[in-house]
XYZ file of C-alpha atoms in Angstrom:
764
model
C -0.087 -0.115 0.091
C 3.014 2.279 0.787
C 3.997 1.892 -2.733
C 0.796 2.658 -3.877
C 0.584 5.684 -2.023
C 3.786 6.867 -3.181
C 2.981 6.289 -7.049
C 0.002 8.174 -6.573
C 1.722 11.265 -4.883
C 4.289 11.182 -7.870
C 1.595 11.557 -10.237
C -0.031 14.357 -8.246
C 3.091 16.239 -8.175
C 3.598 15.903 -11.983
C 0.604 18.043 -12.627
C 1.524 21.654 -13.069
C -0.146 24.557 -11.283
C -1.881 25.403 -14.547
C -3.665 22.123 -14.528
C -4.678 22.585 -11.134
C -5.922 26.367 -11.034
C -8.000 25.847 -14.364
C -8.487 29.021 -16.792
C -7.006 32.128 -15.601
C -8.871 35.494 -15.748
C -7.734 37.822 -18.679
C -6.599 40.671 -16.211
C -4.405 38.143 -14.152
C -3.041 36.759 -17.520
C -2.204 40.516 -18.500
C -0.213 41.147 -15.130
C 1.877 37.846 -15.967
C 2.490 39.285 -19.646
C 3.957 42.481 -17.940
C 6.247 40.514 -15.863
C 7.412 37.721 -18.682
C 6.300 39.272 -21.752
C 8.738 37.169 -24.081
C 6.759 33.910 -22.604
C 3.262 35.239 -22.422
C 2.950 37.142 -25.688
C 4.115 35.086 -28.336
C 2.662 33.193 -31.372
C 3.106 29.636 -32.901
C 6.330 30.976 -34.764
C 8.110 32.661 -31.631
C 7.366 29.492 -30.084
C 8.862 27.536 -32.564
C 11.844 29.621 -32.379
C 12.173 29.244 -28.560
C 11.794 25.338 -28.793
C 14.739 25.160 -31.135
C 17.175 27.216 -28.881
C 15.324 25.403 -25.809
C 17.050 22.090 -26.726
C 20.142 23.465 -28.991
C 21.506 26.372 -26.610
C 23.474 29.020 -28.053
C 25.856 27.069 -29.919
C 29.746 27.307 -29.955
C 31.930 29.195 -32.677
C 35.328 28.389 -32.574
C 36.557 31.540 -33.879
C 34.808 34.219 -31.979
C 37.085 36.861 -32.592
C 37.695 36.168 -36.178
C 36.608 39.662 -38.122
C 35.631 37.349 -41.313
C 33.482 34.925 -39.129
C 30.307 34.218 -40.657
C 28.727 32.664 -37.425
C 28.401 29.020 -38.612
C 28.725 27.799 -35.517
C 28.489 24.077 -34.022
C 24.846 23.181 -32.478
C 24.320 20.236 -29.924
C 21.232 18.493 -31.782
C 21.393 15.457 -29.398
C 18.651 16.708 -27.190
C 16.423 17.584 -29.944
C 16.939 14.493 -32.267
C 18.656 11.946 -30.535
C 17.822 11.727 -26.903
C 14.578 10.076 -25.944
C 13.397 9.046 -29.378
C 12.803 5.587 -30.969
C 14.580 6.706 -34.053
C 17.442 9.236 -33.957
C 18.145 11.724 -36.437
C 21.643 13.197 -36.752
C 21.934 16.840 -38.144
C 25.078 17.728 -39.377
C 26.573 21.294 -38.794
C 25.165 22.507 -42.170
C 21.596 21.372 -41.688
C 21.615 22.514 -38.261
C 22.739 25.981 -38.937
C 19.846 26.120 -41.945
C 17.215 25.047 -39.019
C 18.661 27.751 -36.738
C 18.290 30.348 -39.624
C 14.773 29.382 -40.182
C 13.592 29.546 -36.821
C 15.328 33.064 -36.607
C 13.711 34.136 -39.711
C 10.155 33.013 -38.099
C 10.899 34.817 -34.931
C 11.740 38.075 -37.010
C 8.307 38.014 -38.323
C 9.034 36.869 -42.057
C 6.833 33.702 -41.654
C 3.537 34.741 -43.298
C 2.061 32.990 -46.110
C 4.741 30.452 -46.648
C 5.127 26.723 -46.638
C 8.479 25.394 -45.446
C 9.298 22.379 -47.185
C 12.222 20.051 -46.251
C 13.732 18.677 -49.366
C 16.151 15.692 -49.653
C 16.987 12.410 -51.364
C 15.584 9.055 -50.014
C 17.517 7.799 -47.290
C 18.610 11.329 -46.024
C 16.115 10.894 -42.738
C 13.453 13.531 -43.872
C 10.539 11.566 -42.006
C 12.734 10.822 -38.968
C 13.378 14.419 -38.495
C 10.169 15.560 -38.865
C 8.546 13.123 -36.633
C 11.167 14.037 -33.820
C 10.869 17.602 -34.417
C 7.181 17.448 -33.679
C 7.471 15.076 -30.996
C 10.282 17.424 -28.988
C 7.979 20.277 -29.887
C 4.877 18.788 -28.351
C 7.073 17.976 -25.281
C 8.462 21.662 -25.168
C 4.651 23.017 -24.995
C 4.060 20.908 -22.097
C 6.986 22.273 -20.101
C 6.813 25.509 -17.864
C 9.052 27.266 -20.455
C 7.245 26.225 -23.386
C 3.568 26.941 -22.483
C 1.577 28.899 -24.946
C -1.972 30.250 -24.159
C -5.382 30.253 -25.709
C -8.636 31.888 -25.307
C -11.574 30.703 -23.450
C -14.991 32.452 -22.896
C -16.378 32.004 -19.581
C -20.427 33.000 -19.482
C -22.581 33.078 -16.681
C -25.541 31.026 -17.742
C -27.816 33.080 -15.356
C -26.456 36.489 -16.221
C -27.478 35.909 -19.962
C -30.200 33.163 -20.180
C -31.288 32.034 -16.740
C -34.284 33.967 -16.925
C -35.800 32.175 -19.669
C -34.889 28.625 -18.683
C -38.517 27.856 -17.190
C -40.552 29.276 -19.950
C -38.464 27.325 -22.286
C -39.054 24.172 -20.773
C -43.109 24.893 -20.364
C -43.096 25.733 -23.901
C -41.327 22.616 -24.730
C -43.721 20.533 -22.766
C -46.969 22.244 -23.939
C -45.823 21.312 -27.550
C -44.994 17.729 -26.783
C -48.671 17.287 -24.916
C -50.195 19.000 -28.210
C -48.616 16.310 -30.144
C -48.949 13.158 -28.064
C -51.639 14.063 -25.573
C -51.857 15.455 -22.225
C -49.011 14.612 -20.120
C -50.271 13.468 -16.361
C -47.304 14.888 -14.552
C -46.388 17.941 -16.658
C -45.897 20.303 -13.769
C -43.426 17.772 -12.183
C -41.573 17.301 -15.172
C -40.849 20.922 -15.557
C -39.579 20.861 -12.150
C -37.366 18.168 -12.744
C -35.911 19.781 -15.795
C -35.426 22.899 -14.041
C -33.594 20.810 -11.324
C -31.532 19.411 -14.048
C -30.725 22.909 -15.507
C -29.960 24.415 -11.818
C -27.596 21.394 -11.094
C -25.537 22.358 -14.245
C -22.125 24.631 -13.811
C -22.497 28.244 -13.354
C -20.512 28.876 -16.033
C -20.596 27.921 -19.589
C -17.175 27.623 -21.373
C -16.780 28.210 -24.846
C -13.200 27.644 -26.160
C -11.719 29.283 -29.074
C -11.526 26.427 -31.780
C -8.857 28.590 -33.480
C -6.728 28.670 -30.294
C -6.442 32.479 -30.673
C -4.002 34.060 -28.319
C -5.574 36.176 -25.640
C -4.557 39.420 -26.661
C -6.356 39.263 -29.870
C -9.482 39.665 -27.963
C -8.687 43.176 -27.836
C -10.430 45.119 -30.730
C -8.044 45.522 -33.348
C -7.943 49.217 -33.607
C -7.205 49.546 -29.959
C -4.565 47.035 -29.454
C -1.772 49.495 -29.852
C -2.826 52.103 -27.483
C -3.869 49.030 -25.516
C -0.071 47.933 -25.378
C 1.210 51.177 -24.982
C -0.541 51.724 -21.679
C -0.180 47.851 -20.752
C 3.780 48.106 -20.848
C 4.350 51.796 -19.876
C 7.515 52.258 -18.275
C 8.582 48.533 -19.287
C 11.656 48.197 -21.264
C 9.603 45.656 -23.775
C 7.352 48.520 -24.531
C 9.577 49.877 -27.391
C 10.025 46.220 -28.731
C 6.637 44.986 -28.596
C 5.469 48.346 -30.260
C 8.167 48.361 -33.001
C 9.637 45.036 -33.681
C 8.543 43.205 -36.582
C 8.614 40.130 -34.313
C 5.343 41.209 -32.572
C 3.814 42.730 -35.696
C 1.124 39.715 -35.406
C -0.467 41.375 -32.307
C -1.592 44.499 -34.540
C -2.120 42.703 -37.907
C -4.112 39.375 -37.092
C -7.936 39.129 -36.562
C -9.539 37.170 -33.799
C -11.444 34.021 -35.016
C -15.044 34.446 -36.350
C -16.550 32.977 -33.417
C -14.662 34.930 -30.967
C -15.546 37.912 -32.909
C -19.514 37.147 -32.860
C -19.243 36.398 -29.272
C -17.498 39.828 -28.480
C -20.041 41.683 -30.386
C -23.191 39.814 -28.946
C -21.959 40.335 -25.482
C -21.102 44.148 -26.201
C -24.864 44.432 -27.450
C -25.767 43.093 -24.111
C -23.609 44.679 -21.783
C -22.716 47.991 -23.493
C -19.401 47.933 -22.185
C -16.062 46.584 -23.882
C -14.379 46.330 -20.304
C -17.240 44.114 -19.062
C -16.870 42.198 -22.183
C -13.307 41.331 -21.367
C -14.497 40.203 -18.112
C -15.533 37.055 -19.560
C -12.357 36.089 -21.381
C -10.122 33.591 -19.655
C -6.525 32.143 -20.635
C -5.321 28.485 -20.464
C -2.543 26.548 -21.627
C -2.637 25.537 -25.214
C -2.038 21.691 -25.237
C -0.706 20.377 -28.232
C -1.808 16.491 -29.048
C -0.579 15.218 -32.496
C -2.641 12.098 -32.156
C -5.995 14.260 -31.484
C -4.905 16.715 -33.978
C -5.052 19.528 -31.809
C -2.099 22.129 -32.429
C -0.419 19.409 -34.648
C -1.752 17.642 -37.585
C 0.372 15.280 -39.580
C -0.910 13.876 -42.904
C 1.008 10.881 -44.706
C 0.247 10.240 -48.516
C -2.022 7.431 -47.603
C -4.533 9.339 -45.354
C -7.621 9.884 -47.180
C -9.432 13.281 -47.184
C -12.076 13.575 -44.537
C -15.591 13.453 -45.381
C -16.526 15.870 -42.822
C -15.196 19.388 -43.670
C -17.305 21.381 -41.220
C -16.810 20.621 -37.384
C -19.238 21.806 -34.709
C -20.509 20.965 -30.975
C -24.187 20.752 -30.839
C -24.415 20.577 -27.351
C -22.236 23.772 -26.779
C -24.213 25.584 -29.646
C -27.613 24.844 -27.901
C -26.236 26.461 -24.671
C -25.055 29.585 -26.923
C -28.216 29.692 -28.755
C -30.297 29.662 -25.057
C -27.809 32.644 -23.791
C -28.308 34.784 -26.857
C -31.709 33.786 -27.922
C -30.626 33.694 -31.297
C -29.194 30.630 -33.348
C -27.621 32.858 -35.843
C -25.802 35.287 -33.500
C -22.623 32.887 -32.884
C -22.448 30.154 -35.070
C -20.091 27.678 -33.529
C -18.796 26.134 -36.502
C -15.136 25.646 -37.654
C -12.785 23.336 -39.841
C -9.944 21.072 -39.420
C -7.441 23.971 -40.127
C -8.777 25.843 -37.001
C -7.568 22.810 -34.894
C -3.974 23.988 -36.051
C -4.395 27.330 -36.046
C -1.641 28.814 -34.048
C -0.175 25.301 -34.338
C 1.545 22.987 -36.926
C 0.337 21.608 -40.001
C 2.597 18.968 -41.533
C 2.600 16.906 -44.615
C 5.008 14.008 -44.838
C 5.928 13.710 -48.548
C 4.025 15.564 -51.718
C 2.642 12.613 -53.195
C -1.191 10.749 -53.565
C -3.558 12.359 -51.203
C -0.970 15.130 -49.736
C -0.742 16.457 -53.438
C -4.494 17.278 -52.899
C -3.764 18.869 -49.415
C -1.054 20.577 -50.797
C -3.371 22.229 -53.501
C -6.050 23.022 -51.060
C -3.445 25.136 -48.834
C -2.646 27.207 -51.913
C -5.636 29.701 -51.306
C -5.094 29.380 -47.450
C -1.366 30.397 -47.806
C -1.845 32.904 -50.219
C -4.793 34.792 -48.001
C -4.689 33.298 -44.793
C -8.200 32.361 -44.926
C -10.491 29.462 -45.272
C -14.134 29.441 -45.885
C -16.166 27.334 -43.821
C -19.830 27.033 -45.124
C -20.467 30.874 -45.600
C -18.047 31.989 -42.500
C -14.268 33.049 -43.119
C -11.771 31.296 -40.914
C -8.537 32.817 -40.250
C -5.434 30.283 -40.442
C -1.970 31.580 -39.331
C -0.291 27.909 -38.922
C 3.417 26.837 -39.314
C 3.029 24.866 -42.560
C 5.672 22.293 -43.100
C 6.309 19.377 -45.388
C 8.931 16.895 -46.190
C 9.666 15.958 -49.907
C 11.721 14.136 -52.496
C 13.434 16.483 -55.132
C 11.437 14.268 -57.979
C 8.176 15.360 -56.342
C 8.620 18.771 -57.422
C 6.835 17.952 -60.699
C 3.711 17.318 -58.441
C 3.124 20.984 -57.733
C 4.917 22.312 -60.933
C 1.506 23.131 -62.504
C 0.737 26.010 -59.899
C 3.664 28.576 -60.718
C 2.026 30.926 -58.543
C 2.844 28.752 -55.523
C 6.525 28.834 -56.174
C 6.926 32.363 -54.167
C 4.886 30.878 -51.217
C 7.276 27.875 -51.251
C 10.583 28.156 -49.164
C 12.867 25.058 -49.558
C 15.171 24.053 -46.677
C 17.761 21.352 -48.200
C 18.118 18.135 -45.796
C 20.861 16.256 -47.816
C 22.792 13.290 -46.911
C 25.411 14.094 -44.123
C 28.193 16.361 -45.331
C 29.693 16.713 -42.043
C 32.437 14.024 -41.358
C 32.229 14.364 -37.376
C 28.420 13.886 -37.992
C 28.909 10.756 -40.055
C 30.961 9.269 -37.066
C 28.560 9.973 -34.596
C 26.079 7.943 -36.629
C 28.326 4.878 -36.537
C 29.113 5.279 -33.046
C 25.236 5.471 -32.273
C 24.141 2.441 -34.428
C 27.295 0.097 -33.814
C 28.336 1.517 -30.089
C 31.045 3.880 -28.996
C 33.442 0.842 -28.487
C 34.252 0.924 -32.190
C 36.504 3.470 -31.518
C 38.844 1.315 -29.822
C 38.985 -0.615 -32.896
C 40.703 2.001 -34.651
C 44.054 4.021 -35.075
C 43.176 7.462 -34.647
C 41.874 9.474 -37.579
C 41.059 5.923 -39.408
C 37.386 5.916 -38.350
C 37.434 9.740 -39.734
C 38.886 8.918 -42.971
C 36.452 6.165 -43.682
C 33.429 9.032 -43.174
C 35.532 10.963 -45.563
C 35.513 8.286 -48.248
C 31.713 8.235 -47.760
C 31.286 11.933 -47.836
C 33.530 12.265 -50.876
C 30.902 10.468 -52.875
C 28.104 12.814 -51.977
C 30.189 15.874 -53.135
C 30.912 17.591 -56.518
C 34.303 17.191 -57.825
C 34.620 20.578 -58.972
C 34.083 23.578 -56.755
C 33.894 27.089 -58.317
C 34.288 28.747 -54.869
C 37.301 26.492 -53.797
C 39.085 27.140 -57.226
C 38.655 30.769 -56.588
C 40.030 30.899 -53.287
C 43.086 28.441 -53.845
C 45.150 29.444 -56.679
C 47.257 26.381 -57.112
C 46.056 23.227 -55.038
C 49.174 21.160 -55.675
C 51.101 23.329 -52.864
C 48.944 21.270 -50.352
C 49.146 18.007 -51.806
C 50.375 16.450 -48.429
C 47.215 17.694 -46.893
C 44.629 17.551 -49.392
C 43.396 16.018 -52.788
C 43.820 18.098 -56.181
C 40.036 19.042 -56.217
C 40.302 20.473 -52.598
C 37.577 17.960 -51.626
C 39.123 17.416 -48.269
C 39.960 20.949 -47.476
C 36.322 21.525 -48.433
C 34.867 18.846 -45.796
C 37.057 20.696 -43.230
C 35.372 23.951 -43.983
C 32.109 21.925 -43.783
C 32.618 20.998 -40.092
C 33.475 24.453 -39.141
C 37.482 23.979 -38.989
C 39.962 26.182 -40.674
C 43.079 23.864 -41.061
C 46.216 25.073 -39.540
C 48.125 23.953 -42.714
C 46.791 26.821 -44.795
C 49.326 29.381 -45.341
C 49.240 33.148 -44.281
C 47.915 34.114 -47.758
C 45.053 31.840 -48.043
C 44.022 32.014 -44.517
C 43.576 36.084 -44.976
C 41.906 35.177 -48.461
C 38.939 33.213 -46.683
C 36.969 36.138 -46.210
C 33.393 36.159 -44.806
C 31.871 36.392 -48.415
C 34.392 33.713 -49.676
C 33.367 31.261 -46.740
C 29.824 31.947 -47.242
C 29.840 31.289 -50.825
C 31.567 27.725 -49.966
C 28.978 26.923 -47.426
C 26.274 27.805 -50.077
C 27.413 25.299 -52.485
C 26.502 22.536 -49.614
C 22.699 23.219 -50.944
C 23.905 21.624 -54.214
C 25.768 18.642 -52.660
C 24.483 15.630 -50.870
C 21.678 14.244 -53.301
C 23.725 11.629 -54.799
C 26.381 9.277 -53.655
C 26.029 6.638 -50.678
C 22.829 7.324 -48.833
C 22.470 7.076 -44.978
C 21.381 3.488 -45.145
C 24.109 2.617 -47.672
C 26.737 4.093 -45.583
C 25.776 2.081 -42.483
C 25.763 -1.214 -44.581
C 29.175 -0.285 -45.979
C 30.483 0.263 -42.650
C 29.136 -2.812 -41.216
C 30.657 -4.971 -44.007
C 34.167 -2.887 -43.551
C 34.118 -3.410 -39.559
C 33.488 -6.882 -39.718
C 36.136 -7.869 -42.197
C 38.724 -5.960 -40.356
C 37.935 -5.853 -36.431
C 40.605 -8.093 -34.595
C 41.447 -8.573 -30.862
C 45.300 -8.295 -31.358
C 45.221 -5.445 -34.338
C 43.947 -2.275 -34.532
C 42.363 -1.144 -38.039
C 44.549 1.043 -39.931
C 44.895 2.994 -43.067
C 46.037 -0.040 -45.072
C 42.944 -1.799 -44.147
C 40.611 1.199 -45.494
C 42.527 1.309 -48.776
C 42.432 -2.377 -48.906
C 38.447 -2.615 -48.533
C 37.670 0.168 -51.105
C 40.449 -1.161 -53.553
C 39.885 -4.982 -53.325
C 37.260 -6.462 -50.920
C 34.356 -3.828 -52.363
C 36.092 -2.696 -55.472
C 32.550 -2.047 -56.979
C 32.178 0.791 -54.567
C 35.060 2.944 -56.120
C 32.957 3.688 -59.179
C 31.105 6.246 -56.806
C 34.053 7.725 -55.085
C 36.091 10.457 -56.629
C 39.437 9.539 -58.454
C 42.328 9.934 -56.424
C 40.518 10.680 -52.966
C 42.035 7.269 -51.596
C 45.507 8.323 -52.438
C 45.032 11.651 -51.333
C 43.913 10.419 -47.915
C 46.431 8.212 -47.496
C 49.233 10.837 -48.259
C 47.370 12.985 -45.929
C 47.286 10.299 -43.198
C 50.974 9.676 -43.548
C 52.206 12.976 -43.507
C 50.145 13.745 -40.161
C 51.065 10.755 -38.401
C 54.808 11.288 -39.370
C 54.402 15.037 -37.777
C 52.876 13.340 -34.583
C 55.766 11.068 -34.101
C 58.329 13.697 -34.652
C 56.555 15.865 -32.087
C 56.148 13.313 -29.528
C 60.060 12.523 -30.135
C 61.180 15.980 -29.883
C 62.687 17.260 -26.642
C 62.097 20.968 -26.126
C 65.121 22.703 -25.136
C 63.694 26.160 -25.080
C 66.627 28.044 -23.400
C 69.140 26.715 -25.778
C 66.916 27.632 -28.973
C 66.157 31.210 -27.388
C 70.000 31.793 -26.926
C 70.716 30.934 -30.438
C 67.946 33.021 -31.884
C 68.785 35.971 -29.945
C 72.410 35.538 -30.986
C 71.446 35.412 -34.619
C 69.196 38.479 -34.297
C 71.771 40.400 -32.869
C 74.847 39.190 -34.748
C 73.259 40.260 -38.342
C 73.945 43.909 -37.396
C 77.569 43.539 -37.421
C 80.224 42.905 -40.215
C 82.036 39.608 -40.412
C 84.912 39.723 -37.889
C 83.188 41.766 -35.384
C 83.451 40.650 -31.833
C 80.157 42.265 -30.094
C 78.750 41.727 -26.410
C 75.093 40.491 -27.113
C 72.921 42.769 -24.734
C 70.218 40.186 -24.604
C 72.328 37.006 -23.613
C 75.382 38.538 -21.895
C 77.559 36.585 -24.269
C 80.501 37.967 -26.577
C 79.801 36.812 -30.129
C 82.653 36.448 -32.925
C 80.981 37.152 -36.222
C 81.919 34.536 -38.693
C 80.356 33.184 -41.949
C 80.227 29.747 -40.134
C 78.557 30.911 -36.992
C 75.749 32.466 -39.285
C 75.675 29.658 -41.808
C 75.316 27.177 -38.909
C 72.240 28.946 -37.412
C 70.823 29.465 -40.872
C 70.550 26.046 -41.576
C 68.632 25.270 -38.299
C 66.328 28.101 -39.278
C 65.808 27.432 -43.224
C 66.947 23.836 -43.584
C 70.334 22.245 -44.777
C 69.675 22.199 -48.461
C 69.351 26.117 -48.848
C 71.226 27.574 -51.315
C 73.684 30.337 -50.160
C 72.069 33.249 -52.003
C 68.526 32.517 -50.258
C 70.611 32.297 -46.707
C 72.222 35.812 -47.473
C 68.880 37.251 -48.633
C 67.231 35.965 -45.416
C 70.088 37.519 -43.319
C 69.416 40.844 -44.829
C 65.586 40.471 -44.302
C 66.099 39.458 -40.729
C 68.517 42.427 -40.305
C 66.053 44.780 -41.940
C 63.125 43.566 -39.864
C 65.024 43.885 -36.447
C 66.063 47.440 -36.890
C 62.874 48.854 -38.448
C 60.111 46.806 -36.341
C 61.394 44.651 -33.592
C 63.873 46.878 -32.017
C 62.604 50.572 -32.676
C 58.960 50.102 -32.566
C 58.282 46.792 -30.532
C 61.131 47.077 -28.213
C 61.860 50.929 -27.799
C 58.609 52.412 -28.357
C 56.336 49.811 -27.120
C 58.453 48.514 -24.253
C 58.044 44.678 -25.355
C 60.619 42.219 -24.299
C 62.788 41.312 -27.382
C 61.350 37.637 -27.114
C 57.761 39.144 -27.433
C 58.565 40.579 -30.958
C 57.008 39.045 -34.135
C 60.477 38.596 -35.373
C 61.485 36.258 -32.407
C 58.253 34.479 -32.866
C 58.693 33.745 -36.426
C 62.461 32.624 -36.202
C 61.631 30.411 -33.068
C 58.729 28.555 -35.193
C 61.205 28.096 -38.168
C 63.710 26.781 -35.863
C 61.657 24.236 -34.121
C 60.011 23.223 -37.156
C 63.479 22.110 -38.794
C 64.778 20.669 -35.531
C 61.403 18.420 -35.644
C 61.717 17.675 -39.208
C 65.178 15.785 -38.605
C 64.408 14.681 -35.466
C 63.827 10.930 -36.443
C 66.828 10.724 -38.507
C 69.282 9.200 -36.002
C 66.743 6.683 -34.786
C 65.855 5.332 -38.072
C 69.550 4.141 -38.588
C 69.250 2.280 -35.342
C 67.595 -1.163 -35.487
C 67.465 -1.421 -31.645
C 65.067 1.617 -31.518
C 62.575 -0.312 -33.919
C 62.741 -3.213 -31.655
C 62.392 -1.409 -28.390
C 58.986 0.101 -29.757
C 57.952 -3.413 -30.701
C 58.807 -4.692 -27.126
C 57.609 -1.875 -25.049
C 55.355 -2.959 -22.355
C 57.079 -6.448 -22.275
C 59.847 -8.051 -20.241
C 62.148 -7.694 -23.317
C 62.059 -4.098 -23.095
C 64.123 -3.829 -19.998
C 67.135 -5.421 -21.958
C 67.727 -2.112 -24.065
C 70.224 0.414 -22.894
C 68.595 3.176 -20.690
C 68.978 6.023 -23.567
C 66.741 3.927 -25.913
C 64.027 3.070 -23.208
C 64.001 6.799 -22.341
C 63.480 7.478 -25.936
C 60.898 5.201 -26.453
C 58.939 5.668 -23.172
C 59.016 9.375 -23.823
C 57.689 8.974 -27.433
C 54.769 6.453 -26.366
C 53.886 8.714 -23.640
C 53.466 11.802 -25.614
C 51.458 9.998 -28.243
C 49.106 8.882 -25.715
C 48.720 12.518 -23.972
C 48.805 14.575 -26.953
C 47.162 12.806 -29.565
C 44.900 10.385 -27.248
C 46.627 7.020 -28.713
C 46.399 4.120 -26.564
C 49.430 2.084 -25.692
C 49.036 -0.263 -28.142
C 47.920 2.123 -30.780
C 51.027 4.161 -30.000
C 52.970 1.290 -30.694
C 51.374 0.438 -33.843
C 51.674 4.051 -35.694
C 55.108 4.119 -34.519
C 56.124 0.676 -36.197
C 53.806 1.892 -39.285
C 55.923 5.226 -39.771
C 59.211 3.320 -39.471
C 58.145 0.449 -41.609
C 56.858 2.380 -44.575
C 59.796 4.650 -44.404
C 57.504 7.807 -44.155
C 60.609 10.223 -43.088
C 62.280 9.529 -46.284
C 59.047 9.810 -48.319
C 58.233 13.301 -47.050
C 62.104 14.477 -46.935
C 61.825 16.661 -49.710
C 58.445 18.242 -48.638
């Protein structure tokens, strides 16, 4: 029994305050609106915007201080599309930004007279997207933050019609007596009818079938002055009076039923304020299954025969109060049920083509005819559609400017593609791959969905071949990085500067013409399953050789959809990257020694050969010789640099030192010499060239390779201390800096050595 009571109390706690207190008086609602206007004064379009950001948050921009930022930010869509759903949908960065842009435009008031169609190829997850979106919207509306409000009239039956009840009953019985003969207990029957009527609630509630916002009950000509007075002295006042976002308050008209009620009551009460005392407010609960607030139609749903809806019992009560059956006609259509809600079509084919055509006049005029009554329709119209189904609405060219297409193609963001694999096969799959190999699989899949030629990329990068160690000749791999919001560090300074906001928008814009062909979402899951099943092993991690072998030998037929050369480019990029990681992990930083040599060089280039000045920065006396300068220049420029290039570099360094570093940064701005741009540039060159050669002495030592192989085994103790220290330093750095496992770090080191990558890239 205790458990039963606890369970019942849990249900009791789950019921909100709104559910407990029932309809709220209009004046109380207005008070709450002045306290939290953004919550209490909003329509469907503003609520949709708020729902998107409720689940997505503000997003994160990796380059917040970039003057050329286009605010192409990362939104975590998991709460909206993945968590607590039957079938998760994964929105990549491109689509999530499109969805946010749509929400922002709706909030700004750019929502009128349009239907928003999410268009994408089969297998792109359109239906899953819309189902999850509507489910989360319904859940959001049921929260305290998401509550939206509708109008309900509460009329006192005795104030407006009580004095006629007995006469009506008498007349009814007299008529029945005339038709069927005298009734023996007529008086008693009348009393029973009256007792029955008296036992009814004092108030008759008449819900607005169109779910109008309560503020629309204010007569339209008076709304602006009403809002001016209501929000007087409030910071929200100017916003509600002038922002396009709230234009609906002064533009929209209340539904015909509410309009009729208002004027019928005004005729009786002669006072608008008294009329508004009959207006109450309650939460508008969306329920897709009942078609309240959300209605979704599939192509197989046949049109309803009953186009006019009514409530006979409520109509009789209204007629009794107003003594006229024509003053207030409580009739409406199914479109009223989604007014201030969402009307959605799942694919534009079969019966949904008819529904789409029916929407033409509604979207154009915002009105729908119900018998001889005009019904306002201000709904958020959504649909999903395959590109080939555009022909179904091609015969209505006037409809074209009423449609806004939002592309929902196959995933083009490699991070999202990887998340799909993790979700379906489990996050443990990461443990089977060497770092970046799983993402490179996603790159292969995505390359099939992209256009090989990009006008925007070609216009940006003059000579793609200069990035061959990082990218393919068509720059698809670079474009994939841009699509994830990442600007690679390997871009040179000139190309980084050329990536202006205008150019970046043009690149992102091209994504709307991609993702319509290639491997679909369903295809990629099947392909990954095949790949993973073929290569997963307990004693070996999946590497790039496995990846290339799968697409070139095991599933050779797939290569027809993969751009030519993409696998070679991926392998080259991978090889170059892991080589740099191993070099970085093996390199010992001796910052004091590096700084001392750079400061000596910066100081020495200002003197003639043979001079012996004392360096004011290091305190050392330097003998300026060609050998001294050449030795440092080889570390800065590389050993194969021609003497003419070294002399030109020497002159440029001397000029930069005297013109900027010394006179401007040190003497004028008070900087330390090691904080100058020249010092940082020389330091970067020095470290780069040291790392480039860091592997050379180890490659000639067979014991080094064997020690890596034996790392973690008893045999490792047999190697001399220097080799053990070097190998341990290397493995630990790979694990901490690049997130390898110890086993993975050993494998990648063996791969770099056995593939002789240091020699392959020695001239790069």
